[in-house]
Amino acid sequence: MSDFSRMPTAVRTQALTLLNKVTCPHCWHAYAPEESLWIAEHPDLLGDAKLGFQHAKRFLPSRFSPQGDAIDEMGQYATRMACPKCHLHVPRSMYQVPSLFFSIFGAPACGKSYFLTSMSWKLRQTLPKRFAVSLSDVDAETNSRIHEYEELQFMNPDLDTPVALAKTEEQGDMYDTVDMGDHSVSLPRPFMFNLQPLSNHPRYRRNREISKLVCLYDNAGESFFPGADKTVNPVTRHLACSKCLFFCFDPTQDTRFRRACEGKTEDPQMVSRTSRLARETTVRQDTILLEAIQRVRRHAGLRDDELHQRPLIVIVTKWDAWKNLLPDVSTEEPYLPVKGSKFCSLDSRRIKETSERVGELMAEICPEIVAAAEGFSTSLTFIPVSASGSSPTVDPATGALGIRPRDMQPYWVEIPMLMALHNWAGGLVGATGDTASLDDGRWLTEQLE
């Protein structure tokens, strides 16, 4: 443990503002800030016992600079900290701002990467404009995959050539390998975002209290196959830490949904099994949901008959392909202007009504999904989203599907996260129309003051 008594007075004062506990975003180990390791900066201090020779040495400091940075054994100021268990880098903001863990899961090729990309893009614009909240990357390197996808779909100078996002893999640059002594484990890298109220936010004076750091996990669909959760591959154990679970259900992978859409859509993803454009393989999506539920129960210590007290949001993807099954459900944004201000609040009543309609449709077409979800969580919501807003284009030469950047018009992709933030981010995002939420009135009163 670091010698707190040797720290300069200014550093000890700063330490008093740190959180009492920090949860590692990689291995989910909870530890006190003073237990943190630091990452050596001197180029000769290479070689870490858990991460390998190519990584900088981790150390417990005994000397500190006047600014509060640890000093490594070669006299260099260290600015980065690491988890004492897995030795992976933990951003400094996690020591000062409470973290929220959210998990996205679903079957392979269900549209998770498209949804995540469109959601982050929309949130970067919607949060400042409508809620006076900034969303920024905690670490540009950690979020580089999302940056790449956002640029490909939303900032591409070639607007007419269809693009496709790479499938999330079970291994690769989204995972880290750590030597835990008698075995090596693969740990996921989350996407991480800082959320802070802007100066015109009604609760800006409580900035420190309501700012949040969001860790968002996106695993390959194969990671949720039965038997994939192992000691050496615990890449989905974030599910038990998550404040809200997002399950992506893909209607185009369900034969019954495709049958219901016959004659009602021209989307190539909904074509008949006999067509050349049809999917070669699909996965039973109820098994993915049930496996995730079992993992949450196992790692969170829940009984098999015990309902989870945290929300489950079923995100029904590719709404543009099946929206004609619910022709009277509007795709307009569910925001309400706040009287006397330029801000908006979530229209909770509208979201609830849409959820009920989608839930009824799901119960009719794929009742096993609804039954599994209702038997797991005390708070269940169905949200239809479209990451693109239009059907993909088929390459006549290869048969591959892609989206033209010009056609990208996502809708409702940001709503699941806004709902989660409304529930867990302590006043960052307001909502109206939900009589069960007693805090909404206070939020609007402060908004108008």
XYZ file of C-alpha atoms in Angstrom:
449
model
C 0.000 0.000 0.000
C 1.222 3.505 -0.801
C 2.586 5.453 2.202
C -0.134 8.094 2.555
C 1.818 9.929 5.297
C 4.665 10.695 2.887
C 2.420 12.467 0.392
C 2.657 16.278 0.214
C -0.168 18.093 2.018
C -1.724 19.194 -1.284
C -1.730 15.589 -2.441
C -3.359 14.321 0.753
C -6.047 16.984 0.391
C -6.668 15.888 -3.175
C -6.829 12.252 -2.050
C -9.659 13.095 0.318
C -11.816 13.881 -2.728
C -11.307 10.422 -4.207
C -13.967 7.743 -4.129
C -13.767 5.262 -1.272
C -13.764 2.343 -3.698
C -12.812 1.898 -7.333
C -14.068 -0.964 -9.512
C -11.659 -2.096 -12.215
C -13.407 -1.913 -15.624
C -11.487 -4.991 -16.804
C -11.639 -7.593 -14.009
C -14.286 -5.869 -11.806
C -12.103 -6.071 -8.692
C -13.095 -3.427 -6.117
C -10.229 -1.772 -4.260
C -9.364 1.351 -2.273
C -7.556 4.116 -4.238
C -4.445 3.833 -2.043
C -4.081 0.193 -3.134
C -3.685 1.250 -6.761
C -0.543 0.438 -8.688
C 1.143 3.053 -10.869
C 2.585 2.549 -14.347
C 6.274 3.409 -14.706
C 7.127 6.057 -17.305
C 10.882 5.557 -17.717
C 11.572 3.623 -20.960
C 13.984 1.240 -19.180
C 11.326 0.071 -16.733
C 9.740 -2.554 -18.961
C 8.375 -5.934 -18.020
C 5.312 -6.633 -15.908
C 4.720 -9.903 -14.094
C 1.107 -10.213 -15.286
C 1.095 -8.432 -18.642
C 4.452 -9.430 -20.126
C 7.799 -7.932 -21.097
C 6.375 -5.447 -23.596
C 4.363 -3.605 -20.925
C 5.654 -0.959 -18.540
C 6.384 -2.043 -14.977
C 3.670 -1.584 -12.370
C 4.748 -0.412 -8.889
C 3.534 0.783 -5.503
C 4.957 4.291 -5.004
C 6.728 5.679 -1.957
C 7.544 9.078 -3.504
C 5.200 11.651 -5.001
C 5.557 14.901 -6.910
C 3.998 18.122 -5.528
C 1.200 17.626 -8.111
C 0.353 14.204 -6.710
C 1.981 12.001 -9.346
C 3.956 8.958 -8.249
C 7.703 8.893 -8.973
C 9.105 5.660 -10.384
C 12.448 4.182 -9.371
C 14.240 5.984 -12.213
C 12.913 9.371 -11.101
C 10.251 9.813 -13.794
C 6.821 11.168 -12.888
C 4.121 8.533 -13.449
C 0.658 9.747 -14.440
C -1.214 6.503 -15.083
C -2.623 4.023 -12.561
C -3.469 0.334 -12.760
C -5.627 -2.247 -11.028
C -3.751 -4.106 -8.251
C -5.303 -7.416 -9.342
C -5.064 -7.516 -13.147
C -2.481 -4.685 -13.600
C -4.451 -3.181 -16.494
C -4.693 0.593 -16.869
C -7.536 2.274 -14.961
C -8.309 5.877 -16.019
C -7.752 8.484 -13.328
C -11.288 9.771 -13.687
C -12.576 6.439 -12.316
C -11.011 7.403 -8.978
C -13.008 10.632 -8.833
C -16.301 10.018 -10.669
C -18.777 7.210 -9.889
C -18.915 4.563 -12.606
C -21.960 3.006 -14.251
C -21.588 -0.373 -15.952
C -23.915 -1.254 -18.833
C -23.854 -4.436 -20.929
C -25.018 -5.037 -24.497
C -25.487 -8.637 -25.590
C -27.214 -10.638 -28.288
C -26.752 -13.298 -30.929
C -23.988 -13.103 -33.550
C -24.827 -10.660 -36.381
C -27.830 -9.240 -34.514
C -26.690 -5.670 -35.190
C -24.923 -4.860 -31.891
C -21.999 -3.030 -33.512
C -24.305 -0.983 -35.748
C -26.530 -0.143 -32.804
C -23.592 0.817 -30.578
C -22.061 3.037 -33.264
C -25.303 4.847 -34.061
C -26.128 5.180 -30.367
C -22.809 6.825 -29.471
C -23.064 9.141 -32.477
C -26.580 10.236 -31.588
C -25.756 10.663 -27.893
C -22.828 12.962 -28.701
C -25.331 15.301 -30.345
C -28.536 14.706 -28.371
C -27.159 15.022 -24.835
C -25.654 18.535 -25.248
C -28.485 19.851 -27.412
C -31.502 18.535 -25.533
C -30.264 17.840 -21.990
C -27.235 20.162 -21.452
C -24.960 17.189 -20.814
C -21.588 16.574 -22.433
C -20.440 13.136 -23.515
C -16.699 12.714 -24.061
C -14.299 9.823 -24.414
C -12.447 8.851 -21.263
C -9.648 7.472 -23.393
C -9.442 7.995 -27.151
C -7.399 4.814 -27.551
C -9.953 2.699 -25.687
C -12.777 4.052 -27.857
C -10.824 3.914 -31.129
C -13.049 1.144 -32.546
C -16.162 3.285 -32.093
C -14.372 6.290 -33.628
C -13.489 4.202 -36.668
C -17.067 3.020 -37.110
C -18.540 6.505 -36.579
C -16.250 7.952 -39.234
C -17.077 5.139 -41.632
C -20.830 5.626 -41.365
C -21.365 9.281 -40.450
C -18.269 11.200 -41.602
C -17.426 9.291 -44.746
C -16.595 11.592 -47.713
C -17.864 8.869 -50.063
C -21.604 9.020 -49.466
C -22.719 6.495 -52.073
C -20.503 3.432 -51.615
C -22.148 0.943 -49.222
C -20.128 0.215 -46.093
C -20.335 -2.619 -43.582
C -18.969 -2.875 -40.050
C -16.694 -5.718 -39.052
C -18.186 -8.364 -36.802
C -17.133 -8.289 -33.132
C -14.757 -11.189 -32.554
C -14.121 -13.305 -29.453
C -10.415 -12.422 -29.524
C -8.349 -9.503 -30.811
C -7.790 -5.880 -29.923
C -10.943 -5.695 -27.783
C -9.444 -8.039 -25.181
C -6.353 -8.195 -22.937
C -4.539 -11.328 -21.792
C -3.423 -11.341 -18.158
C -1.251 -13.936 -16.392
C -3.002 -14.768 -13.128
C -0.303 -17.191 -11.922
C -1.388 -20.698 -12.776
C -3.356 -19.636 -15.847
C -3.907 -16.760 -18.266
C -7.267 -15.054 -18.648
C -8.820 -12.960 -21.394
C -10.477 -9.755 -20.155
C -12.665 -7.389 -22.206
C -11.915 -3.746 -22.957
C -15.004 -1.610 -22.397
C -15.896 1.579 -24.203
C -15.728 4.398 -21.651
C -17.415 7.814 -21.656
C -17.475 10.788 -19.281
C -20.867 12.421 -18.697
C -20.915 15.903 -17.158
C -23.591 18.594 -16.855
C -22.887 21.727 -18.890
C -22.937 25.152 -17.229
C -26.590 25.700 -18.250
C -27.756 22.373 -16.786
C -30.290 22.862 -13.945
C -28.101 20.834 -11.598
C -24.739 22.175 -12.652
C -23.988 23.354 -9.123
C -24.078 19.675 -8.144
C -21.618 18.817 -10.905
C -19.450 16.578 -8.759
C -22.420 14.648 -7.434
C -24.151 13.861 -10.727
C -21.236 13.442 -13.162
C -20.790 9.827 -14.199
C -18.346 7.587 -16.028
C -20.076 5.000 -18.234
C -18.402 1.675 -19.028
C -20.148 -0.074 -21.901
C -19.398 -3.685 -22.832
C -19.976 -5.255 -26.238
C -19.018 -8.928 -26.524
C -19.091 -11.190 -29.530
C -22.359 -13.104 -29.713
C -20.426 -16.379 -29.504
C -19.333 -15.395 -25.965
C -22.912 -16.075 -24.849
C -23.090 -19.603 -26.204
C -23.649 -22.198 -23.452
C -20.320 -23.294 -21.975
C -18.369 -20.247 -23.167
C -18.124 -18.693 -19.673
C -14.903 -20.154 -18.283
C -12.296 -19.200 -15.694
C -9.791 -18.464 -18.462
C -12.374 -16.551 -20.492
C -14.555 -14.567 -18.041
C -15.351 -11.933 -20.654
C -19.069 -11.628 -19.840
C -18.949 -11.378 -16.038
C -19.622 -7.663 -16.331
C -23.282 -8.705 -16.632
C -23.481 -9.133 -12.865
C -22.060 -5.617 -12.284
C -24.246 -3.863 -14.831
C -26.869 -1.349 -13.726
C -28.853 -2.054 -16.886
C -28.774 -4.912 -19.391
C -29.424 -4.315 -23.094
C -30.462 -7.450 -24.982
C -30.456 -6.988 -28.759
C -33.087 -9.123 -30.475
C -32.860 -9.353 -34.260
C -36.213 -10.045 -35.976
C -34.464 -10.833 -39.277
C -32.935 -13.918 -37.610
C -36.330 -15.224 -36.555
C -38.209 -17.311 -39.111
C -41.569 -16.361 -37.582
C -40.853 -12.632 -37.884
C -39.761 -13.084 -41.505
C -42.946 -14.972 -42.227
C -45.041 -12.225 -40.603
C -43.275 -9.624 -42.756
C -43.938 -11.364 -46.071
C -45.462 -8.841 -48.465
C -44.986 -6.001 -45.962
C -41.320 -5.148 -46.489
C -38.739 -5.192 -49.259
C -35.783 -5.391 -46.885
C -33.361 -8.051 -48.199
C -32.745 -9.278 -44.642
C -36.374 -10.412 -44.446
C -36.399 -12.451 -47.632
C -37.421 -16.088 -47.862
C -35.074 -18.877 -46.836
C -34.978 -20.077 -50.436
C -33.501 -16.808 -51.661
C -29.789 -16.366 -52.400
C -29.814 -13.371 -50.061
C -31.152 -15.272 -47.069
C -28.905 -15.888 -44.055
C -26.916 -19.111 -44.186
C -27.196 -19.664 -40.436
C -29.171 -18.232 -37.553
C -28.979 -18.714 -33.812
C -31.838 -19.375 -31.437
C -31.931 -16.051 -29.656
C -33.815 -17.325 -26.629
C -30.817 -19.520 -25.775
C -28.567 -16.431 -25.787
C -30.945 -14.604 -23.431
C -31.365 -17.596 -21.124
C -27.593 -18.157 -20.965
C -27.029 -14.495 -20.068
C -29.735 -14.740 -17.392
C -28.074 -17.798 -15.876
C -24.706 -16.044 -15.789
C -26.177 -13.024 -14.041
C -27.867 -15.276 -11.477
C -24.671 -17.247 -10.917
C -22.258 -14.324 -10.559
C -24.672 -11.991 -8.740
C -25.706 -14.685 -6.261
C -29.399 -14.746 -7.259
C -31.669 -17.726 -6.709
C -33.262 -19.325 -9.744
C -36.669 -18.000 -8.669
C -35.418 -14.530 -7.697
C -36.133 -11.553 -9.937
C -33.236 -9.276 -10.795
C -33.772 -5.786 -9.381
C -32.085 -4.011 -12.285
C -33.688 -3.136 -15.637
C -33.597 -5.308 -18.728
C -34.183 -3.446 -21.986
C -34.971 -5.625 -24.994
C -33.713 -3.680 -27.999
C -35.568 -4.920 -31.073
C -33.175 -4.023 -33.864
C -33.679 -3.187 -37.557
C -37.031 -1.518 -37.018
C -37.038 -0.251 -40.599
C -37.327 -3.891 -41.742
C -40.403 -4.781 -39.649
C -42.109 -1.498 -38.716
C -45.070 -2.263 -41.005
C -46.149 -4.870 -38.463
C -46.943 -1.898 -36.191
C -47.951 0.788 -38.690
C -49.526 3.084 -36.098
C -46.413 3.297 -33.897
C -44.647 6.582 -34.611
C -40.910 6.851 -35.224
C -40.776 10.465 -34.060
C -38.339 11.242 -31.252
C -39.907 10.818 -27.779
C -38.905 14.196 -26.345
C -41.055 16.874 -24.758
C -40.001 20.530 -24.533
C -39.744 21.939 -21.017
C -41.840 25.070 -20.697
C -39.798 28.223 -20.245
C -36.519 26.679 -21.399
C -34.790 25.326 -24.475
C -34.331 21.893 -22.944
C -36.254 18.662 -23.364
C -37.214 15.740 -21.208
C -37.881 12.128 -22.107
C -41.521 11.389 -22.826
C -41.819 8.419 -20.472
C -45.493 7.826 -21.286
C -44.799 7.647 -25.022
C -41.885 5.252 -24.472
C -44.028 3.075 -22.216
C -46.861 2.922 -24.766
C -44.438 1.963 -27.544
C -42.852 -0.655 -25.289
C -46.259 -2.196 -24.610
C -47.082 -2.399 -28.310
C -43.738 -3.987 -29.191
C -43.977 -6.341 -26.213
C -47.421 -7.491 -27.341
C -46.106 -8.158 -30.855
C -43.136 -10.074 -29.454
C -45.416 -12.118 -27.192
C -47.495 -13.085 -30.222
C -44.603 -13.993 -32.533
C -41.853 -15.205 -30.183
C -43.426 -15.738 -26.738
C -40.417 -17.608 -25.344
C -38.312 -14.422 -25.486
C -40.906 -12.411 -23.564
C -41.429 -15.196 -21.033
C -37.704 -15.460 -20.328
C -37.368 -11.698 -19.916
C -40.420 -11.378 -17.647
C -39.152 -14.235 -15.484
C -35.834 -12.477 -14.921
C -36.207 -8.728 -14.277
C -38.569 -6.561 -12.254
C -38.224 -3.807 -14.880
C -38.702 -4.799 -18.515
C -38.911 -2.462 -21.513
C -39.091 -3.191 -25.257
C -37.503 -0.508 -27.466
C -37.598 -0.683 -31.293
C -34.518 0.846 -32.921
C -33.016 1.244 -36.356
C -29.282 1.855 -36.476
C -29.461 2.917 -40.124
C -33.025 4.070 -40.733
C -33.081 2.317 -44.089
C -32.655 -1.099 -45.640
C -29.165 -2.223 -46.656
C -28.061 -2.216 -50.260
C -27.137 -5.486 -51.943
C -23.925 -5.693 -53.941
C -25.043 -7.534 -57.130
C -21.587 -9.034 -57.640
C -20.991 -10.454 -54.158
C -24.431 -10.480 -52.579
C -22.994 -8.665 -49.554
C -25.121 -6.149 -47.674
C -24.037 -2.624 -46.795
C -25.428 0.802 -45.905
C -24.763 3.899 -47.976
C -23.525 6.697 -45.667
C -25.952 9.027 -47.437
C -28.864 6.892 -46.205
C -27.858 6.782 -42.537
C -30.817 8.133 -40.557
C -30.888 6.190 -37.272
C -33.876 6.523 -35.010
C -34.547 5.704 -31.348
C -30.994 4.302 -30.971
C -30.195 6.715 -28.140
C -33.413 6.057 -26.190
C -32.267 2.892 -24.318
C -29.209 4.683 -22.935
C -31.172 7.823 -22.084
C -33.611 5.655 -20.132
C -30.748 4.008 -18.279
C -29.187 7.385 -17.483
C -32.515 8.723 -16.259
C -32.731 5.818 -13.821
C -29.117 5.706 -12.664
C -27.331 9.007 -13.348
C -28.888 11.044 -10.548
C -30.584 13.863 -12.440
C -28.486 14.188 -15.584
C -31.447 13.277 -17.812
C -35.010 14.293 -16.930
C -38.233 12.597 -17.937
C -41.926 13.468 -17.857
C -45.179 11.629 -18.216
C -44.258 8.847 -15.796
C -46.372 9.279 -12.679
C -44.342 6.632 -10.882
C -41.198 8.786 -11.003
C -41.371 11.213 -8.094
C -38.054 12.789 -8.972
C -39.245 14.154 -12.328
C -41.169 17.014 -10.756
C -38.151 18.143 -8.776
C -35.986 17.956 -11.890
C -38.402 20.185 -13.835
C -38.748 22.640 -10.942
C -34.982 23.092 -10.803
C -34.933 23.344 -14.588
C -37.211 26.381 -14.503
C -35.540 28.126 -11.537
